Structure formats: C-alpha cells, structure tokens
Amino acid sequence: MDTNWDCLLLDCRLASLVDNGRPYGRIDDAAVAWKDGHITFAGPRAELPAAPAALAREVDSLRGAWITPGLIDCHTHLVFAGDRALEYEQRLNGVSYEDIARAGGGINSTVRQTRAASIDELLAQSLPRAEALRADGVTTLEIKSGYGLNLAGERTMLQVARRIGEVLGIGVRTTFLGAHALPPEFAGNQSGYVDEVCIHMMPALAAEGLVDAVDAFCEKIAFTPSETRRVLETAHGLGLPVKLHADQLSDSHGAALVAEFRGLSADHIEYTGTAGVKAMAAAGTVAVLLPGAFHVLRETQLPPIAALREHGVAMAVSTDLNPGTSPLLSLRLAMSLACTLFRLTPEEALRGATVHAARALGLGDRGRVAAGLRADLAVWDIDEPAELCYWLGDRGAQRVYAGGKRLI
C-alpha cells in the first residue's frame, strides 16, 4: 500500500455507501485518507497499516463526526438572472400560470432577464446559489443552460457554469438545454427553432467544449416526442450523452425515448408508465426524482417508486433548483422531501444524492468513499446518517473536501 498520504482523518464514523452488508456501508471507528486528490484508505481504523503519524503528513481527529461522500446535485438550472417571487405570490393569490405568461411572465421573464445580464452580472447572481449548495455538502453539481434560448445567451450561461466550478473548487457538469422552451422570436415556428438548436446552437457550443451532456423538455407544453428525438439524435451524432425532462405532466413516453439512446437519466417521471420503467431498467438509465418541483407545483401524481424498485432502476434525488418551480437551495431538503413526499428511506435518499446522482452524470469516480475514488467528502456533526434527511433547516456540513482540498 502506497503511504505518505496527504491527509488522514481519524475518530470518525463512515457512511461509505459501499456495499459491505451494513446499512449505509457503515463503518464505526473509521479512518479515511487520501493522496493527490484520491482516496487511499477508507475502512476501520484498526486496519491501518502503521501508526497514523507514520502514514500521513496531516493527521486530524473528527471527534466522532460522520463522513459521507460529497453530495452530488445532478439536476439544476442554477444559472439565471432575476427571480420569479412575485409570480409565486400571484399564483398563490389565484392568478393562473397562463395569465401570468400572457402578461410577459413565466419562463420568458427569466429569458429576458438572463439575456440582458452580462457574464459578470450573471456570475454574481448565480454564485451565491452554488455557494449555498456547497455549504450543504455538495461537491459536484450539474448546471443546465436553457434561459438564453439563442446561441449567445446559451453560450454565456455555459461559460458562467464553468466559471462557478473554477471559483468554488467544486465539480460542475454542464448540460445544453436549448430545447427548454420556445423563445419569443420563434413564436409560431417551433420546427424552425428545433432547426436552430440542432443545426447551429448545439454543434457550435459542443465544438467550444462547453457541453458535457444534452437535455430537452419533452412535454405537451414544450417539445413533442418527434422534436425531442431529433435533439437526441443530434447529440448522439456529436458524441454527447443525453438526458431528458420526461413525463412530468403527462406520459409522453419520454422515459422510454431517452432509454432508446441509453440516456444517463430520465428526470421528473411522475407520469412514466411500466413500459417506460422497464425501458429505463434495460438501458441502465437513472430515474432523477425532483421533489422540490412536485412540492412547489402542489402536484399529486407520484413517480412510480414501487415500479422503479421492482425493476431495479437507480433513483437519484436532486434539487431542480430554478426560479419558477423549484427555488430550492438545499439538496438535503430535497432528500427530506423525497422521503416525506415519495416515501424513500433516508438511506435511499442519501444514495440518491451520491451514488446514483454520480451515475446520472456519467461519473464513476465519485459518489462513494472507497480507495481509488476522488476524495470528495462531507463531514457532519450528527449521531446517525438518517439525520441528514430528518432535520429541516439545520446547519450545513461541518467540513467539505473536493479532490482532497478543504473548501469549508
């Protein structure tokens, strides 16, 4: 075993999420060490190969705290300008979404504000949201475009997303969501806008190295299955992995569609039927559950949790952070909502925000605490892992490490 480690943490309890026959992959009286940003030891302290002082340059006691993998928020719309708090109030006072949209609100309100913001302004507005997630234990997050809806606007959003990762020292995966909504300049010409997305926007942004994956909103109020298929085919031709906003408001067979392309994930999926679940299982497509939007929209149609369990579909949990339907700045609160609203167990929710969220981003080097993986860790002042879902609005992580570097 290569020693001379950079750091060794002792006097801790570990929820490794490695299958070791114990809930949470639990190890009491654990030790975790890393070198050059990757874990070198994660196991019982008694199995350390030598005295701690002989193994690492830095040895630190956590005084009984818990270590988990760094959390992974695998579905966010974090980069945007402005907010829609007044629309939220209007909806609660009985104004319909359609009336708000006709008055210039809805997603086009965010598009206008985002297009008008400079790259520096957009970064200044978006960075605090990412900082809140980092304080909550998040070491990797996905950020979608989709509020620019033209080449310049989408490029700026993706550039800001990359910059957030650099500034905060966390992992950021960028997703091109040009097929999010129809921009006002293409009113009445949806096929023309799909041309713009597939012929001009996606290839250009991919060539600039700004796109890690491609998403689309397949729904009756957004893009049809045939239009969505074209977006996914274009991404496939460019060698980009795909995911999909699928079956949120109706069963448009979006989950089965993205599974055809061996998509990373199908997200929302409240209305996905058994055929879609089976297709996801066969393709290894992760189900991303988004209880924040379910809560804010006061939905009643639950995702097919029993069918997902029955067919062995991995379930990730994410915030869906966005200004319109999920202004949620805590992944742990999303985990709690997934337990309360969707009846996940706390262990399923934690795995959903780590192991399965990593899969939903196509990342095999994180999401568990095991030798060889990235040293992305969160340290918690708790007595049991279930507290991560139990407490509502308590303090964040005690420490956060990303690639072995302490961020908090």
Coordinates of C-alpha atoms in Angstrom, one line a residue:
M1 CA 0.0 0.0 0.0
D2 CA 1.4 3.4 -1.0
T3 CA 1.6 5.6 2.1
N4 CA 3.0 9.1 2.7
W5 CA -0.6 10.3 2.4
D6 CA -1.6 13.9 2.3
C7 CA -4.2 13.7 5.0
L8 CA -5.6 11.1 7.4
L9 CA -8.9 11.6 9.2
L10 CA -9.4 9.6 12.4
D11 CA -12.0 9.2 15.2
C12 CA -14.9 9.3 12.8
R13 CA -17.8 7.2 11.6
L14 CA -18.1 6.5 7.9
A15 CA -21.2 6.1 5.7
S16 CA -19.1 4.8 2.8
L17 CA -22.2 3.7 0.7
V18 CA -20.0 0.8 -0.4
D19 CA -22.0 -2.5 -0.1
N20 CA -20.4 -4.1 2.9
G21 CA -23.5 -5.8 4.3
R22 CA -24.3 -2.9 6.7
P23 CA -26.8 0.0 6.2
Y24 CA -25.1 3.0 4.5
G25 CA -22.0 0.9 4.2
R26 CA -21.4 1.9 7.8
I27 CA -18.0 1.7 9.5
D28 CA -17.6 2.7 13.1
D29 CA -14.3 3.9 14.4
A30 CA -13.2 4.5 10.8
A31 CA -10.3 6.2 9.1
V32 CA -10.2 7.9 5.7
A33 CA -7.0 9.1 3.9
W34 CA -6.1 10.5 0.6
K35 CA -3.2 11.5 -1.6
D36 CA -3.1 13.6 -4.7
G37 CA -6.9 14.1 -4.5
H38 CA -7.8 10.4 -4.4
I39 CA -8.8 8.2 -1.5
T40 CA -6.0 5.8 -0.4
F41 CA -7.7 4.3 2.6
A42 CA -11.3 4.0 3.8
G43 CA -12.0 1.5 6.5
P44 CA -11.8 0.5 10.1
R45 CA -9.0 2.4 12.0
A46 CA -7.8 -1.0 13.3
E47 CA -6.8 -1.9 9.7
L48 CA -4.4 1.0 9.2
P49 CA -1.1 -0.5 8.1
A50 CA 1.0 1.6 10.5
A51 CA 0.8 4.2 13.2
P52 CA -1.1 7.3 11.9
A53 CA 1.8 9.7 12.3
A54 CA 3.9 7.4 10.1
L55 CA 1.3 7.4 7.3
A56 CA 0.3 11.0 6.5
R57 CA 1.6 14.5 6.6
E58 CA -1.5 15.7 8.3
V59 CA -3.5 13.6 10.8
D60 CA -6.7 15.0 12.2
S61 CA -9.3 13.9 14.7
L62 CA -13.0 14.4 13.8
R63 CA -14.2 13.6 17.4
G64 CA -16.9 11.2 16.4
A65 CA -18.3 13.1 13.4
W66 CA -19.7 11.2 10.4
I67 CA -18.1 11.2 6.9
T68 CA -20.2 10.7 3.8
P69 CA -19.4 11.1 0.1
G70 CA -19.7 14.7 -1.0
L71 CA -23.2 15.2 -2.2
I72 CA -24.0 15.5 -5.9
D73 CA -26.8 17.7 -7.2
C74 CA -27.4 16.2 -10.6
H75 CA -30.2 18.4 -12.0
T76 CA -30.1 22.2 -11.6
H77 CA -31.0 25.3 -13.5
L78 CA -28.8 27.3 -11.2
V79 CA -27.6 30.0 -13.7
F80 CA -30.2 32.7 -14.3
A81 CA -30.9 36.3 -13.7
G82 CA -33.6 37.8 -11.6
D83 CA -36.3 35.7 -9.8
R84 CA -40.0 35.0 -10.1
A85 CA -41.0 35.6 -6.5
L86 CA -43.8 37.9 -7.5
E87 CA -45.2 35.3 -9.8
Y88 CA -45.1 32.8 -7.0
E89 CA -47.2 35.2 -4.9
Q90 CA -49.6 35.8 -7.8
R91 CA -50.2 32.0 -8.3
L92 CA -50.9 31.7 -4.6
N93 CA -53.5 34.5 -4.9
G94 CA -55.2 32.6 -7.7
V95 CA -53.7 34.0 -10.9
S96 CA -53.3 31.2 -13.4
Y97 CA -49.9 30.4 -15.0
E98 CA -51.5 31.1 -18.4
D99 CA -52.5 34.6 -17.4
I100 CA -49.0 35.2 -15.9
A101 CA -47.4 34.0 -19.2
R102 CA -49.7 36.2 -21.3
A103 CA -48.6 39.2 -19.2
G104 CA -45.0 38.5 -20.1
G105 CA -44.2 36.3 -17.1
G106 CA -43.2 32.6 -16.8
I107 CA -40.0 31.3 -18.4
N108 CA -39.8 34.2 -20.9
S109 CA -39.5 36.6 -18.0
T110 CA -36.3 34.7 -16.9
V111 CA -35.1 34.5 -20.5
R112 CA -35.4 38.3 -20.9
Q113 CA -33.5 38.9 -17.6
T114 CA -30.9 36.4 -18.4
R115 CA -30.2 37.6 -21.9
A116 CA -29.9 41.2 -20.6
A117 CA -27.3 40.2 -18.0
S118 CA -23.5 40.4 -18.7
I119 CA -21.4 37.4 -18.0
D120 CA -20.1 39.1 -14.8
E121 CA -23.6 40.0 -13.7
L122 CA -24.8 36.5 -14.3
L123 CA -21.9 35.0 -12.3
A124 CA -22.5 37.5 -9.4
Q125 CA -26.2 36.4 -9.2
S126 CA -25.6 32.7 -9.6
L127 CA -22.5 32.2 -7.4
P128 CA -24.3 32.6 -4.1
R129 CA -26.8 29.8 -5.1
A130 CA -23.8 27.5 -5.8
E131 CA -22.2 28.6 -2.5
A132 CA -25.4 27.6 -0.6
L133 CA -25.3 24.2 -2.1
R134 CA -21.6 23.8 -1.3
A135 CA -22.3 24.7 2.3
D136 CA -24.9 22.0 2.3
G137 CA -22.3 19.4 1.4
V138 CA -22.4 19.4 -2.4
T139 CA -19.1 18.8 -4.1
T140 CA -20.4 18.2 -7.6
L141 CA -23.4 19.7 -9.4
E142 CA -24.9 19.8 -12.8
I143 CA -25.9 23.2 -14.3
K144 CA -28.2 23.4 -17.4
S145 CA -28.5 26.2 -19.9
G146 CA -32.0 26.9 -21.2
Y147 CA -32.7 30.5 -20.3
G148 CA -30.7 32.0 -23.2
L149 CA -32.5 30.2 -26.0
N150 CA -30.2 31.7 -28.6
L151 CA -26.6 31.0 -29.3
A152 CA -25.1 34.0 -27.4
G153 CA -27.3 33.5 -24.4
E154 CA -26.8 29.8 -24.1
R155 CA -23.0 30.3 -24.5
T156 CA -22.9 32.9 -21.7
M157 CA -24.9 30.5 -19.4
L158 CA -22.5 27.6 -20.0
Q159 CA -19.4 29.8 -19.6
V160 CA -20.8 31.0 -16.2
A161 CA -21.4 27.4 -15.2
R162 CA -17.8 26.5 -16.0
R163 CA -16.6 29.6 -14.1
I164 CA -18.6 28.6 -11.0
G165 CA -16.7 25.4 -10.7
E166 CA -13.4 27.2 -11.0
V167 CA -14.2 29.8 -8.4
L168 CA -15.7 27.4 -5.8
G169 CA -13.4 24.4 -6.4
I170 CA -16.3 22.0 -6.9
G171 CA -17.1 19.8 -9.9
V172 CA -19.5 21.2 -12.4
R173 CA -21.1 19.3 -15.3
T174 CA -22.7 21.4 -18.0
T175 CA -25.8 20.4 -19.8
F176 CA -27.1 22.1 -23.0
L177 CA -30.9 22.6 -22.7
G178 CA -31.6 24.7 -25.7
A179 CA -34.8 22.7 -26.2
H180 CA -36.3 24.1 -23.0
A181 CA -38.9 26.4 -24.3
L182 CA -39.8 28.3 -27.4
P183 CA -38.2 31.8 -27.4
P184 CA -40.5 34.7 -28.4
E185 CA -38.7 35.4 -31.7
F186 CA -39.7 31.9 -32.9
A187 CA -43.4 32.2 -31.8
G188 CA -45.4 30.1 -34.2
N189 CA -42.3 28.4 -35.7
Q190 CA -41.4 25.6 -33.3
S191 CA -39.8 23.5 -36.0
G192 CA -37.7 26.4 -37.1
Y193 CA -36.4 26.7 -33.5
V194 CA -35.6 23.0 -33.4
D195 CA -33.6 23.5 -36.5
E196 CA -31.7 26.3 -34.8
V197 CA -31.0 24.1 -31.8
C198 CA -29.8 21.1 -33.8
I199 CA -28.1 22.8 -36.8
H200 CA -26.5 25.8 -35.2
M201 CA -26.5 26.0 -31.4
M202 CA -25.6 22.5 -30.3
P203 CA -22.7 21.9 -32.7
A204 CA -21.2 25.3 -32.1
L205 CA -21.3 25.0 -28.3
A206 CA -20.1 21.4 -28.4
A207 CA -17.1 22.5 -30.6
E208 CA -16.3 25.1 -28.0
G209 CA -16.0 22.5 -25.2
L210 CA -18.9 23.9 -23.2
V211 CA -21.2 20.9 -23.3
D212 CA -20.9 17.8 -21.2
A213 CA -24.4 16.4 -22.0
V214 CA -27.7 17.4 -23.8
D215 CA -31.2 17.7 -22.3
A216 CA -34.6 18.6 -23.6
F217 CA -38.1 19.2 -22.2
C218 CA -40.4 16.6 -23.8
E219 CA -43.9 17.6 -22.8
K220 CA -47.2 18.8 -24.3
I221 CA -46.3 22.4 -23.2
A222 CA -42.8 22.1 -24.6
F223 CA -41.4 19.8 -27.3
T224 CA -43.1 16.8 -29.0
P225 CA -41.5 13.3 -28.9
S226 CA -40.6 13.6 -32.5
E227 CA -38.9 17.0 -32.0
T228 CA -37.2 15.6 -28.9
R229 CA -36.0 12.6 -30.8
R230 CA -34.3 14.9 -33.3
V231 CA -32.5 16.7 -30.5
L232 CA -31.3 13.4 -29.0
E233 CA -30.2 12.1 -32.4
T234 CA -28.2 15.3 -33.0
A235 CA -26.5 14.9 -29.6
H236 CA -25.8 11.3 -30.3
G237 CA -24.2 12.2 -33.6
L238 CA -21.9 14.7 -31.8
G239 CA -20.9 12.0 -29.2
L240 CA -22.7 13.7 -26.4
P241 CA -24.6 11.8 -23.7
V242 CA -28.2 12.6 -23.2
K243 CA -30.8 13.0 -20.5
L244 CA -34.4 14.2 -20.6
H245 CA -37.1 16.1 -18.7
A246 CA -39.6 13.3 -19.1
D247 CA -43.2 12.6 -18.3
Q248 CA -43.6 15.4 -15.7
L249 CA -47.1 16.4 -16.7
S250 CA -48.3 13.5 -18.8
D251 CA -47.0 10.2 -20.1
S252 CA -45.4 11.3 -23.3
H253 CA -43.2 8.2 -23.3
G254 CA -40.2 10.4 -22.7
A255 CA -38.5 8.0 -20.3
A256 CA -38.7 5.2 -22.9
L257 CA -37.5 7.6 -25.6
V258 CA -34.3 8.6 -23.7
A259 CA -33.7 5.0 -22.8
E260 CA -33.5 4.2 -26.5
F261 CA -30.4 6.4 -26.6
R262 CA -29.1 4.7 -23.4
G263 CA -29.6 8.1 -21.8
L264 CA -27.9 9.0 -18.5
S265 CA -31.2 9.9 -16.9
A266 CA -34.9 10.5 -17.2
D267 CA -35.9 13.3 -14.8
H268 CA -39.2 14.1 -13.1
I269 CA -41.1 11.0 -14.5
E270 CA -44.2 11.4 -12.4
Y271 CA -46.4 10.0 -15.2
T272 CA -44.0 7.4 -16.5
G273 CA -45.7 4.0 -17.0
T274 CA -44.5 0.5 -16.6
A275 CA -43.2 0.3 -20.1
G276 CA -41.0 3.3 -19.5
V277 CA -39.7 1.9 -16.3
K278 CA -38.8 -1.3 -18.0
A279 CA -37.0 0.5 -20.8
M280 CA -35.0 2.5 -18.2
A281 CA -34.0 -0.7 -16.4
A282 CA -32.9 -2.3 -19.6
A283 CA -30.8 0.7 -20.6
G284 CA -29.4 1.5 -17.2
T285 CA -31.0 4.9 -17.3
V286 CA -31.2 6.6 -13.9
A287 CA -34.5 8.0 -12.6
V288 CA -33.9 11.5 -11.2
L289 CA -36.6 12.4 -8.7
L290 CA -37.3 16.1 -8.2
P291 CA -39.5 16.6 -5.1
G292 CA -38.9 20.4 -5.0
A293 CA -40.9 21.0 -8.1
F294 CA -43.5 18.5 -7.0
H295 CA -43.9 20.4 -3.8
V296 CA -44.0 23.9 -5.3
L297 CA -46.4 23.0 -8.0
R298 CA -48.5 21.1 -5.5
E299 CA -48.6 18.0 -7.7
T300 CA -50.5 14.9 -6.7
Q301 CA -49.2 12.3 -9.3
L302 CA -46.3 10.4 -7.6
P303 CA -43.4 9.0 -9.6
P304 CA -43.7 5.2 -10.0
I305 CA -41.5 4.5 -7.0
A306 CA -42.7 0.9 -6.4
A307 CA -42.1 0.0 -10.1
L308 CA -38.7 1.6 -10.1
R309 CA -37.7 -0.5 -7.0
E310 CA -39.3 -3.6 -8.6
H311 CA -37.3 -3.3 -11.8
G312 CA -34.0 -2.2 -10.2
V313 CA -33.9 1.3 -11.6
A314 CA -31.5 3.5 -9.7
M315 CA -33.2 6.6 -8.2
A316 CA -31.2 9.8 -7.8
V317 CA -32.5 12.8 -5.9
S318 CA -31.8 16.5 -6.9
T319 CA -33.0 20.0 -6.2
D320 CA -34.1 21.0 -9.7
L321 CA -33.0 24.5 -8.5
N322 CA -34.7 27.0 -10.8
P323 CA -36.5 30.4 -10.4
G324 CA -40.0 29.2 -11.5
T325 CA -40.9 25.8 -10.0
S326 CA -38.2 24.8 -7.5
P327 CA -36.3 27.7 -5.8
L328 CA -34.6 25.1 -3.6
L329 CA -31.1 25.9 -2.3
S330 CA -30.6 22.7 -0.2
L331 CA -30.0 19.2 -1.5
R332 CA -30.6 17.9 2.0
L333 CA -34.0 19.4 2.0
A334 CA -34.7 17.7 -1.4
M335 CA -33.6 14.5 0.2
S336 CA -36.0 15.1 3.1
L337 CA -38.9 15.9 0.7
A338 CA -38.1 12.7 -1.3
C339 CA -38.6 10.8 2.0
T340 CA -41.8 12.6 3.0
L341 CA -43.5 13.0 -0.3
F342 CA -42.2 10.0 -2.3
R343 CA -41.6 7.6 0.7
L344 CA -37.9 7.0 0.0
T345 CA -36.0 5.7 3.0
P346 CA -33.2 8.0 4.3
E347 CA -30.6 5.6 3.0
E348 CA -32.3 5.6 -0.5
A349 CA -32.3 9.4 -0.4
L350 CA -28.6 9.6 0.6
R351 CA -27.7 7.1 -2.1
G352 CA -29.8 9.1 -4.5
A353 CA -27.7 12.2 -3.8
T354 CA -24.4 10.4 -4.1
V355 CA -24.1 7.0 -5.7
H356 CA -27.0 7.3 -8.1
A357 CA -26.5 11.0 -8.8
A358 CA -23.0 10.3 -9.9
R359 CA -24.4 7.7 -12.3
A360 CA -26.9 10.2 -13.6
L361 CA -23.9 12.4 -14.6
G362 CA -21.9 9.6 -16.0
L363 CA -19.2 10.0 -13.3
G364 CA -17.7 6.7 -12.0
D365 CA -15.0 8.4 -9.9
R366 CA -17.2 9.7 -7.0
G367 CA -20.4 9.1 -5.0
R368 CA -18.9 6.6 -2.6
V369 CA -16.0 6.6 -0.1
A370 CA -13.6 3.9 -1.3
A371 CA -9.9 3.6 -2.3
G372 CA -9.2 5.0 -5.8
L373 CA -12.1 7.3 -5.9
R374 CA -11.9 11.1 -5.7
A375 CA -11.6 12.5 -2.2
D376 CA -14.9 14.3 -2.3
L377 CA -16.1 14.1 1.3
A378 CA -18.6 15.8 3.6
V379 CA -18.2 15.8 7.4
W380 CA -21.3 16.1 9.6
D381 CA -21.9 16.7 13.2
I382 CA -24.7 14.1 13.6
D383 CA -25.3 10.9 15.5
E384 CA -26.8 8.9 12.7
P385 CA -26.9 9.2 8.9
A386 CA -30.8 9.4 8.9
E387 CA -30.4 12.9 10.5
L388 CA -29.3 14.2 7.1
C389 CA -33.0 13.8 6.0
Y390 CA -34.6 14.3 9.4
W391 CA -33.6 17.8 10.2
L392 CA -35.2 20.7 8.3
G393 CA -33.1 23.8 8.0
D394 CA -30.3 22.9 10.4
R395 CA -26.7 23.9 9.9
G396 CA -24.8 22.6 6.9
A397 CA -21.7 20.4 6.6
Q398 CA -19.0 20.7 9.2
R399 CA -16.4 20.3 6.6
V400 CA -16.4 19.8 2.8
Y401 CA -13.5 18.4 0.8
A402 CA -13.4 18.2 -3.0
G403 CA -10.5 16.4 -4.6
G404 CA -8.8 16.3 -1.2
K405 CA -8.9 20.1 -0.9
R406 CA -10.8 21.5 2.1
L407 CA -13.4 24.0 0.9
I408 CA -15.3 24.6 4.2

